[in-house]
Protein backbone atom coordinates (compact mmCIF):
# COMPACT_ATOMS: atom_id res chain seq x y z
CA UNK A 1 0.00 0.00 0.00
CA UNK A 2 1.23 3.49 -0.84
CA UNK A 3 0.26 6.61 1.09
CA UNK A 4 0.18 9.85 -0.86
CA UNK A 5 0.64 13.22 0.80
CA UNK A 6 -1.90 15.80 -0.33
CA UNK A 7 -2.05 19.55 0.24
CA UNK A 8 -4.33 20.98 -2.40
CA UNK A 9 -5.54 24.52 -1.90
CA UNK A 10 -9.29 23.89 -2.25
CA UNK A 11 -11.68 21.35 -0.79
CA UNK A 12 -12.73 20.19 -4.26
CA UNK A 13 -9.12 19.65 -5.34
CA UNK A 14 -8.39 17.66 -2.17
CA UNK A 15 -11.46 15.48 -2.74
CA UNK A 16 -10.43 14.88 -6.35
CA UNK A 17 -6.89 13.99 -5.25
CA UNK A 18 -8.04 11.28 -2.82
CA UNK A 19 -10.71 9.73 -5.06
CA UNK A 20 -8.69 6.68 -6.17
CA UNK A 21 -6.43 6.32 -3.13
CA UNK A 22 -6.51 3.67 -0.41
CA UNK A 23 -4.66 5.88 2.05
CA UNK A 24 -3.73 9.55 1.94
CA UNK A 25 -2.12 12.07 4.27
CA UNK A 26 -3.82 15.46 4.32
CA UNK A 27 -1.32 18.21 5.18
CA UNK A 28 -3.63 20.67 6.90
CA UNK A 29 -0.67 22.97 7.57
CA UNK A 30 -0.32 23.53 3.82
CA UNK A 31 -3.99 24.37 3.26
CA UNK A 32 -6.46 27.04 4.36
CA UNK A 33 -9.44 24.74 4.82
CA UNK A 34 -12.26 25.92 7.08
CA UNK A 35 -13.68 23.76 9.86
CA UNK A 36 -16.61 22.81 7.63
CA UNK A 37 -14.28 21.90 4.75
CA UNK A 38 -12.16 19.76 7.09
CA UNK A 39 -15.36 18.02 8.21
CA UNK A 40 -16.39 17.32 4.62
CA UNK A 41 -12.91 16.17 3.58
CA UNK A 42 -12.38 13.78 6.50
CA UNK A 43 -15.90 12.38 6.06
CA UNK A 44 -14.92 10.92 2.69
CA UNK A 45 -14.82 7.09 2.38
CA UNK A 46 -10.99 6.99 2.22
CA UNK A 47 -8.53 6.20 5.01
CA UNK A 48 -6.98 9.58 5.79
CA UNK A 49 -4.13 10.73 7.99
CA UNK A 50 -4.60 14.18 9.52
CA UNK A 51 -1.29 16.06 9.72
CA UNK A 52 -0.69 19.65 10.76
CA UNK A 53 3.00 20.43 11.18
CA UNK A 54 4.41 23.42 13.06
CA UNK A 55 4.97 26.62 11.16
CA UNK A 56 1.88 28.12 9.57
CA UNK A 57 -0.46 27.80 12.55
CA UNK A 58 0.00 28.37 16.27
CA UNK A 59 -0.32 25.28 18.47
CA UNK A 60 -3.93 25.98 19.50
CA UNK A 61 -4.97 26.34 15.84
CA UNK A 62 -3.06 23.18 14.91
CA UNK A 63 -4.72 21.25 17.70
CA UNK A 64 -8.13 22.59 16.71
CA UNK A 65 -7.68 21.57 13.05
CA UNK A 66 -6.48 18.09 14.03
CA UNK A 67 -9.41 17.67 16.43
CA UNK A 68 -11.83 18.72 13.69
CA UNK A 69 -10.33 16.08 11.39
CA UNK A 70 -10.48 13.42 14.11
CA UNK A 71 -14.10 14.27 14.90
CA UNK A 72 -14.99 14.08 11.20
CA UNK A 73 -13.54 10.58 10.82
CA UNK A 74 -9.77 10.70 10.25
CA UNK A 75 -8.37 7.18 10.38
CA UNK A 76 -5.05 8.40 11.80
CA UNK A 77 -3.66 11.54 13.39
CA UNK A 78 0.06 12.29 13.02
CA UNK A 79 1.67 13.96 16.04
CA UNK A 80 5.35 14.89 16.01
CA UNK A 81 7.39 13.43 18.83
CA UNK A 82 8.88 16.82 19.72
CA UNK A 83 5.42 18.30 20.35
CA UNK A 84 4.80 19.40 23.94
CA UNK A 85 3.62 16.74 26.37
CA UNK A 86 0.32 18.52 27.07
CA UNK A 87 -0.44 18.91 23.33
CA UNK A 88 0.32 15.22 22.73
CA UNK A 89 -1.70 14.01 25.71
CA UNK A 90 -4.76 16.04 24.78
CA UNK A 91 -4.68 14.91 21.14
CA UNK A 92 -3.95 11.28 22.02
CA UNK A 93 -6.86 11.17 24.47
CA UNK A 94 -9.17 12.87 21.96
CA UNK A 95 -8.10 10.47 19.20
CA UNK A 96 -8.71 7.44 21.41
CA UNK A 97 -12.15 8.74 22.41
CA UNK A 98 -12.99 9.10 18.71
CA UNK A 99 -11.61 5.76 17.51
CA UNK A 100 -8.74 7.39 15.61
CA UNK A 101 -5.34 5.69 15.43
CA UNK A 102 -2.25 7.60 16.48
CA UNK A 103 1.03 8.05 14.63
CA UNK A 104 3.88 9.53 16.64
CA UNK A 105 6.33 10.74 14.00
CA UNK A 106 9.99 11.65 14.02
CA UNK A 107 11.65 13.65 11.25
CA UNK A 108 15.33 14.28 10.64
CA UNK A 109 16.10 15.77 7.25
CA UNK A 110 19.82 16.10 7.97
CA UNK A 111 20.91 12.52 8.63
CA UNK A 112 19.85 9.01 9.50
CA UNK A 113 20.58 8.44 13.19
CA UNK A 114 22.63 5.46 14.30
CA UNK A 115 20.84 2.20 15.05
CA UNK A 116 21.27 2.81 18.79
CA UNK A 117 19.75 6.29 18.49
CA UNK A 118 16.88 4.99 16.30
CA UNK A 119 16.01 2.42 18.97
CA UNK A 120 15.85 5.23 21.56
CA UNK A 121 13.62 7.27 19.24
CA UNK A 122 11.30 4.31 18.67
CA UNK A 123 11.08 3.68 22.42
CA UNK A 124 10.26 7.33 23.07
CA UNK A 125 7.53 7.24 20.40
CA UNK A 126 5.88 4.31 22.16
CA UNK A 127 6.14 6.14 25.48
CA UNK A 128 4.62 9.39 24.18
Coordinates of C-alpha atoms in Angstrom, one line a residue, residues 22 24 31 37 52 55 59 64 74-75 81-82 86-87 90 95 102 104-105 107 119 124:
X22 CA -6.5 3.7 -0.4
X24 CA -3.7 9.6 1.9
X31 CA -4.0 24.4 3.3
X37 CA -14.3 21.9 4.7
X52 CA -0.7 19.7 10.8
X55 CA 5.0 26.6 11.2
X59 CA -0.3 25.3 18.5
X64 CA -8.1 22.6 16.7
X74 CA -9.8 10.7 10.3
X75 CA -8.4 7.2 10.4
X81 CA 7.4 13.4 18.8
X82 CA 8.9 16.8 19.7
X86 CA 0.3 18.5 27.1
X87 CA -0.4 18.9 23.3
X90 CA -4.8 16.0 24.8
X95 CA -8.1 10.5 19.2
X102 CA -2.2 7.6 16.5
X104 CA 3.9 9.5 16.6
X105 CA 6.3 10.7 14.0
X107 CA 11.7 13.7 11.3
X119 CA 16.0 2.4 19.0
X124 CA 10.3 7.3 23.1

